mmCIF file of C-alpha atoms in Angstrom:
data_model
loop_
_atom_site.group_PDB
_atom_site.id
_atom_site.type_symbol
_atom_site.label_atom_id
_atom_site.label_comp_id
_atom_site.label_asym_id
_atom_site.label_seq_id
_atom_site.Cartn_x
_atom_site.Cartn_y
_atom_site.Cartn_z
ATOM 1 C CA MET H 1 -107.752 40.423 27.179
ATOM 2 C CA ARG H 2 -106.609 41.992 23.899
ATOM 3 C CA SER H 3 -103.118 41.072 22.723
ATOM 4 C CA VAL H 4 -101.809 44.594 23.310
ATOM 5 C CA THR H 5 -102.978 44.414 26.935
ATOM 6 C CA PHE H 6 -101.288 41.028 27.350
ATOM 7 C CA VAL H 7 -98.041 42.419 25.922
ATOM 8 C CA GLU H 8 -98.189 45.403 28.251
ATOM 9 C CA ALA H 9 -98.846 43.100 31.219
ATOM 10 C CA VAL H 10 -95.842 40.947 30.297
ATOM 11 C CA ARG H 11 -93.570 43.961 30.017
ATOM 12 C CA ALA H 12 -94.790 45.429 33.288
ATOM 13 C CA GLY H 13 -94.432 42.092 35.060
ATOM 14 C CA LEU H 14 -90.881 41.622 33.806
ATOM 15 C CA ARG H 15 -89.914 45.106 34.967
ATOM 16 C CA GLU H 16 -91.298 44.357 38.421
ATOM 17 C CA LEU H 17 -89.244 41.156 38.596
ATOM 18 C CA ALA H 18 -86.069 42.752 37.237
ATOM 19 C CA ASP H 19 -82.860 42.194 39.171
ATOM 20 C CA PRO H 20 -80.240 44.684 37.926
ATOM 21 C CA ALA H 21 -77.516 42.827 39.810
ATOM 22 C CA LYS H 22 -78.109 39.621 37.826
ATOM 23 C CA ALA H 23 -78.662 41.240 34.436
ATOM 24 C CA PRO H 24 -75.007 41.801 33.415
ATOM 25 C CA GLU H 25 -74.039 38.264 34.410
ATOM 26 C CA MET H 26 -76.911 36.770 32.380
ATOM 27 C CA GLN H 27 -76.017 38.907 29.381
ATOM 28 C CA ALA H 28 -72.353 37.902 29.582
ATOM 29 C CA TYR H 29 -73.168 34.203 29.886
ATOM 30 C CA MET H 30 -75.412 34.310 26.831
ATOM 31 C CA LYS H 31 -72.973 36.543 24.904
ATOM 32 C CA SER H 32 -75.974 38.667 24.056
ATOM 33 C CA ASP H 33 -75.999 42.087 22.416
ATOM 34 C CA MET H 34 -79.549 42.542 23.700
ATOM 35 C CA PRO H 35 -79.565 43.447 27.404
ATOM 36 C CA PHE H 36 -81.267 41.447 30.150
ATOM 37 C CA LEU H 37 -83.548 42.635 32.920
ATOM 38 C CA GLY H 38 -82.235 39.942 35.227
ATOM 39 C CA VAL H 39 -85.400 37.814 35.377
ATOM 40 C CA GLN H 40 -84.550 34.119 35.600
ATOM 41 C CA LYS H 41 -86.735 31.319 34.270
ATOM 42 C CA PRO H 42 -88.722 30.555 37.478
ATOM 43 C CA GLY H 43 -89.825 34.167 37.622
ATOM 44 C CA ARG H 44 -90.853 34.181 33.972
ATOM 45 C CA VAL H 45 -92.805 30.948 34.378
ATOM 46 C CA ALA H 46 -94.640 32.309 37.424
ATOM 47 C CA LEU H 47 -95.439 35.528 35.580
ATOM 48 C CA LEU H 48 -96.954 33.669 32.628
ATOM 49 C CA LYS H 49 -99.068 31.522 34.940
ATOM 50 C CA SER H 50 -100.548 34.687 36.415
ATOM 51 C CA LEU H 51 -101.566 36.130 33.037
ATOM 52 C CA PRO H 52 -104.386 34.927 30.764
ATOM 53 C CA VAL H 53 -102.896 34.216 27.339
ATOM 54 C CA PRO H 54 -105.143 35.415 24.469
ATOM 55 C CA SER H 55 -107.603 32.694 23.459
ATOM 56 C CA ASP H 56 -108.135 34.046 19.956
ATOM 57 C CA ARG H 57 -105.523 32.720 17.529
ATOM 58 C CA ASP H 58 -104.935 36.037 15.762
ATOM 59 C CA GLU H 59 -104.556 37.908 19.039
ATOM 60 C CA TRP H 60 -102.244 35.179 20.361
ATOM 61 C CA LEU H 61 -99.994 35.330 17.308
ATOM 62 C CA ASP H 62 -100.010 39.128 17.372
ATOM 63 C CA ALA H 63 -98.883 39.052 21.002
ATOM 64 C CA VAL H 64 -96.080 36.578 20.276
ATOM 65 C CA GLN H 65 -94.864 38.556 17.284
ATOM 66 C CA THR H 66 -95.060 41.893 19.087
ATOM 67 C CA LEU H 67 -93.089 40.630 22.082
ATOM 68 C CA TRP H 68 -90.474 39.100 19.795
ATOM 69 C CA ARG H 69 -90.087 41.831 17.196
ATOM 70 C CA GLU H 70 -90.259 44.787 19.574
ATOM 71 C CA ALA H 71 -88.162 43.257 22.345
ATOM 72 C CA THR H 72 -85.660 45.520 24.032
ATOM 73 C CA TYR H 73 -84.742 42.917 26.667
ATOM 74 C CA ARG H 74 -83.973 39.259 26.085
ATOM 75 C CA GLU H 75 -86.560 38.114 28.608
ATOM 76 C CA GLU H 76 -89.300 39.520 26.372
ATOM 77 C CA ARG H 77 -88.191 37.125 23.660
ATOM 78 C CA TYR H 78 -88.036 34.268 26.154
ATOM 79 C CA VAL H 79 -91.661 34.941 27.037
ATOM 80 C CA ALA H 80 -92.593 35.148 23.351
ATOM 81 C CA LEU H 81 -90.869 31.813 22.809
ATOM 82 C CA ALA H 82 -92.725 30.216 25.713
ATOM 83 C CA VAL H 83 -96.106 31.543 24.564
ATOM 84 C CA SER H 84 -95.410 30.411 20.976
ATOM 85 C CA GLY H 85 -95.728 26.808 22.145
ATOM 86 C CA ASP H 86 -99.413 27.100 23.092
ATOM 87 C CA ARG H 87 -100.802 23.722 22.015
ATOM 88 C CA ARG H 88 -104.166 25.192 21.055
ATOM 89 C CA PHE H 89 -102.671 26.927 18.058
ATOM 90 C CA GLN H 90 -99.905 24.691 16.741
ATOM 91 C CA SER H 91 -100.177 24.076 13.008
ATOM 92 C CA VAL H 92 -97.923 23.855 10.001
ATOM 93 C CA GLU H 93 -99.056 27.370 9.018
ATOM 94 C CA LEU H 94 -96.757 28.627 11.793
ATOM 95 C CA MET H 95 -93.601 27.397 10.049
ATOM 96 C CA PRO H 96 -92.857 30.790 8.410
ATOM 97 C CA TRP H 97 -93.091 32.401 11.839
ATOM 98 C CA PHE H 98 -90.837 29.830 13.476
ATOM 99 C CA ASP H 99 -88.427 30.380 10.605
ATOM 100 C CA GLU H 100 -88.381 34.100 11.368
ATOM 101 C CA MET H 101 -87.673 33.387 15.032
ATOM 102 C CA ILE H 102 -84.806 31.072 14.086
ATOM 103 C CA VAL H 103 -83.167 33.499 11.684
ATOM 104 C CA THR H 104 -83.632 36.648 13.761
ATOM 105 C CA GLY H 105 -82.913 34.929 17.089
ATOM 106 C CA ALA H 106 -79.748 33.367 15.686
ATOM 107 C CA TRP H 107 -78.509 31.834 18.935
ATOM 108 C CA TRP H 108 -78.781 28.459 20.579
ATOM 109 C CA ASP H 109 -81.005 29.472 23.508
ATOM 110 C CA TYR H 110 -83.806 30.324 21.093
ATOM 111 C CA VAL H 111 -83.103 27.958 18.226
ATOM 112 C CA ASP H 112 -82.804 24.719 20.177
ATOM 113 C CA GLU H 113 -86.252 25.063 21.735
ATOM 114 C CA ILE H 114 -87.853 26.088 18.446
ATOM 115 C CA ALA H 115 -86.208 23.165 16.658
ATOM 116 C CA SER H 116 -87.094 20.423 19.108
ATOM 117 C CA LYS H 117 -90.382 21.673 20.582
ATOM 118 C CA ARG H 118 -91.975 23.576 17.707
ATOM 119 C CA VAL H 119 -90.580 22.289 14.411
ATOM 120 C CA GLY H 120 -90.130 18.692 15.581
ATOM 121 C CA PRO H 121 -93.780 18.085 16.521
ATOM 122 C CA LEU H 122 -94.908 19.663 13.251
ATOM 123 C CA LEU H 123 -92.512 17.402 11.350
ATOM 124 C CA ARG H 124 -94.096 14.366 12.991
ATOM 125 C CA SER H 125 -97.672 15.569 12.434
ATOM 126 C CA THR H 126 -97.237 17.007 8.938
ATOM 127 C CA PRO H 127 -94.172 15.344 7.360
ATOM 128 C CA ALA H 128 -95.330 15.977 3.802
ATOM 129 C CA VAL H 129 -94.860 19.708 4.373
ATOM 130 C CA VAL H 130 -92.074 19.948 6.936
ATOM 131 C CA ARG H 131 -89.760 17.160 5.738
ATOM 132 C CA PRO H 132 -88.927 18.784 2.370
ATOM 133 C CA LEU H 133 -88.362 22.053 4.208
ATOM 134 C CA MET H 134 -85.856 20.415 6.578
ATOM 135 C CA LEU H 135 -83.988 18.950 3.621
ATOM 136 C CA LYS H 136 -83.857 22.424 2.100
ATOM 137 C CA TRP H 137 -82.730 23.988 5.371
ATOM 138 C CA SER H 138 -79.955 21.404 5.751
ATOM 139 C CA THR H 139 -78.063 23.107 2.920
ATOM 140 C CA ASP H 140 -79.149 26.673 3.629
ATOM 141 C CA ALA H 141 -76.622 29.478 4.017
ATOM 142 C CA ASP H 142 -77.983 30.178 7.520
ATOM 143 C CA ARG H 143 -76.309 27.931 10.060
ATOM 144 C CA TRP H 144 -79.269 28.105 12.443
ATOM 145 C CA ARG H 145 -81.639 26.717 9.839
ATOM 146 C CA ARG H 146 -79.119 23.946 9.255
ATOM 147 C CA ARG H 147 -78.814 23.238 12.991
ATOM 148 C CA THR H 148 -82.610 23.131 13.204
ATOM 149 C CA SER H 149 -82.791 20.547 10.424
ATOM 150 C CA ILE H 150 -80.321 18.361 12.325
ATOM 151 C CA ILE H 151 -81.757 18.568 15.842
ATOM 152 C CA CYS H 152 -85.481 18.916 15.088
ATOM 153 C CA GLN H 153 -86.005 15.199 15.765
ATOM 154 C CA LEU H 154 -84.668 15.286 19.320
ATOM 155 C CA GLY H 155 -87.097 13.285 21.416
ATOM 156 C CA SER H 156 -88.711 11.551 18.441
ATOM 157 C CA LYS H 157 -87.322 8.193 19.586
ATOM 158 C CA GLY H 158 -88.912 5.392 17.540
ATOM 159 C CA ALA H 159 -90.685 7.917 15.322
ATOM 160 C CA THR H 160 -87.355 9.290 14.079
ATOM 161 C CA ASP H 161 -87.080 9.573 10.311
ATOM 162 C CA VAL H 162 -83.631 8.025 9.962
ATOM 163 C CA GLU H 163 -83.327 8.903 6.284
ATOM 164 C CA LEU H 164 -83.963 12.545 7.087
ATOM 165 C CA LEU H 165 -81.562 12.430 10.038
ATOM 166 C CA SER H 166 -78.869 10.909 7.828
ATOM 167 C CA ALA H 167 -79.423 13.422 5.044
ATOM 168 C CA THR H 168 -79.297 16.490 7.273
ATOM 169 C CA ILE H 169 -76.131 15.276 8.998
ATOM 170 C CA ASP H 170 -74.386 14.264 5.777
ATOM 171 C CA ALA H 171 -75.122 17.706 4.323
ATOM 172 C CA ASN H 172 -73.158 19.296 7.169
ATOM 173 C CA VAL H 173 -70.592 16.690 8.162
ATOM 174 C CA ASP H 174 -67.671 18.657 6.723
ATOM 175 C CA ASP H 175 -68.687 22.040 8.106
ATOM 176 C CA PRO H 176 -66.253 23.310 10.773
ATOM 177 C CA ASP H 177 -68.915 25.349 12.597
ATOM 178 C CA PHE H 178 -69.029 24.441 16.298
ATOM 179 C CA PHE H 179 -72.811 24.639 16.606
ATOM 180 C CA LEU H 180 -73.327 22.340 13.646
ATOM 181 C CA ARG H 181 -70.783 19.803 14.887
ATOM 182 C CA LYS H 182 -72.252 19.911 18.377
ATOM 183 C CA GLY H 183 -75.760 19.577 16.941
ATOM 184 C CA ILE H 184 -74.769 16.505 14.935
ATOM 185 C CA GLY H 185 -73.341 14.851 18.014
ATOM 186 C CA TRP H 186 -76.365 15.776 20.106
ATOM 187 C CA ALA H 187 -78.843 14.410 17.569
ATOM 188 C CA LEU H 188 -76.951 11.129 17.308
ATOM 189 C CA ARG H 189 -76.463 10.820 21.074
ATOM 190 C CA GLU H 190 -80.187 11.202 21.701
ATOM 191 C CA PHE H 191 -81.128 8.713 18.979
ATOM 192 C CA ALA H 192 -78.578 6.270 20.410
ATOM 193 C CA LYS H 193 -80.882 5.928 23.423
ATOM 194 C CA THR H 194 -83.386 4.308 21.046
ATOM 195 C CA GLU H 195 -81.186 2.732 18.345
ATOM 196 C CA PRO H 196 -77.611 2.370 19.654
ATOM 197 C CA GLY H 197 -76.635 -0.104 16.955
ATOM 198 C CA TRP H 198 -77.793 2.193 14.188
ATOM 199 C CA VAL H 199 -75.878 5.141 15.623
ATOM 200 C CA ARG H 200 -72.667 3.159 16.057
ATOM 201 C CA ALA H 201 -72.884 1.879 12.478
ATOM 202 C CA PHE H 202 -73.654 5.395 11.221
ATOM 203 C CA VAL H 203 -70.616 6.840 12.976
ATOM 204 C CA ASP H 204 -68.317 3.992 11.873
ATOM 205 C CA ALA H 205 -69.369 4.534 8.257
ATOM 206 C CA ARG H 206 -68.355 8.208 8.364
ATOM 207 C CA PRO H 207 -64.622 8.607 9.038
ATOM 208 C CA GLY H 208 -64.964 12.296 8.171
ATOM 209 C CA LEU H 209 -67.186 12.962 11.172
ATOM 210 C CA SER H 210 -65.535 15.570 13.409
ATOM 211 C CA PRO H 211 -64.006 14.400 16.720
ATOM 212 C CA LEU H 212 -66.557 16.566 18.565
ATOM 213 C CA SER H 213 -69.524 15.018 16.760
ATOM 214 C CA ARG H 214 -68.108 11.514 17.148
ATOM 215 C CA ARG H 215 -67.391 11.966 20.846
ATOM 216 C CA GLU H 216 -70.868 13.323 21.550
ATOM 217 C CA ALA H 217 -72.579 10.638 19.471
ATOM 218 C CA LEU H 218 -70.851 7.781 21.284
ATOM 219 C CA LYS H 219 -70.872 9.372 24.727
ATOM 220 C CA HIS H 220 -73.198 6.829 26.320
ATOM 221 C CA LEU H 221 -72.418 3.804 24.157
#
C-alpha cells in the first residue's frame, strides 16, 4: 500500500466513524481551533488495526507527515501521532520531525506523548545526540520544547539522567507558565516512585519552586 493510499484510507475511515454530536464537546474540552470529527480513541485504535501501515520507511514517514501537515481535523493528527511511534523506524534521525510536531502541535495532548514516548526512548538509546538537544530546548523560547525537555524522562525510572532532569527543571523553575510548572511537578512525582529521597531533597533545596510544582512533586511522598 502506497503512503497516499494509506492516508486516503485513514481519512475515509475517520469520516465513517465521525460522530457530529460528540465533535463540539471534544473540541471544547481540548480548547482546539482545529475541529474534531467526533472519533474517540477506541475508534481510532480499531481503525489503525484494520489498515496495513506502510512497511517502507520513506512511505511511512511520508504518510505521517502528510496526515499531520494536511490535517483539517484533530483526529488526523492523532492518527499521525500514533503511527509515528512505529518501532520499526525509530531512530535519532527523526528528532527534527518530532521537533516539528512539538512546535506546530503546541498543545499538551500532542506534546506529552511525543516527549515521553518518542523523545524519551531516543534519549536513552542515543544520549550523545539527544541530551545536548534537551539542554538546549530547556532554555528555548518555545514553551513546548521546554516542557518536552522536562518530561521526556517520564518512565525512565532507574535509567533517569538526574543531572539532566535537574538542569532542565532549574532552567524553568522561575517561569510562571502553568504547563511548565505542572510539567516540573509531574516529572518529579514520577521519579519519586523510583528515588523518593532524591526528589524530597531536590524539592527542599529549591525554595523558589512554585507551590504547584512542589505539591505535585510530593503528592505521593
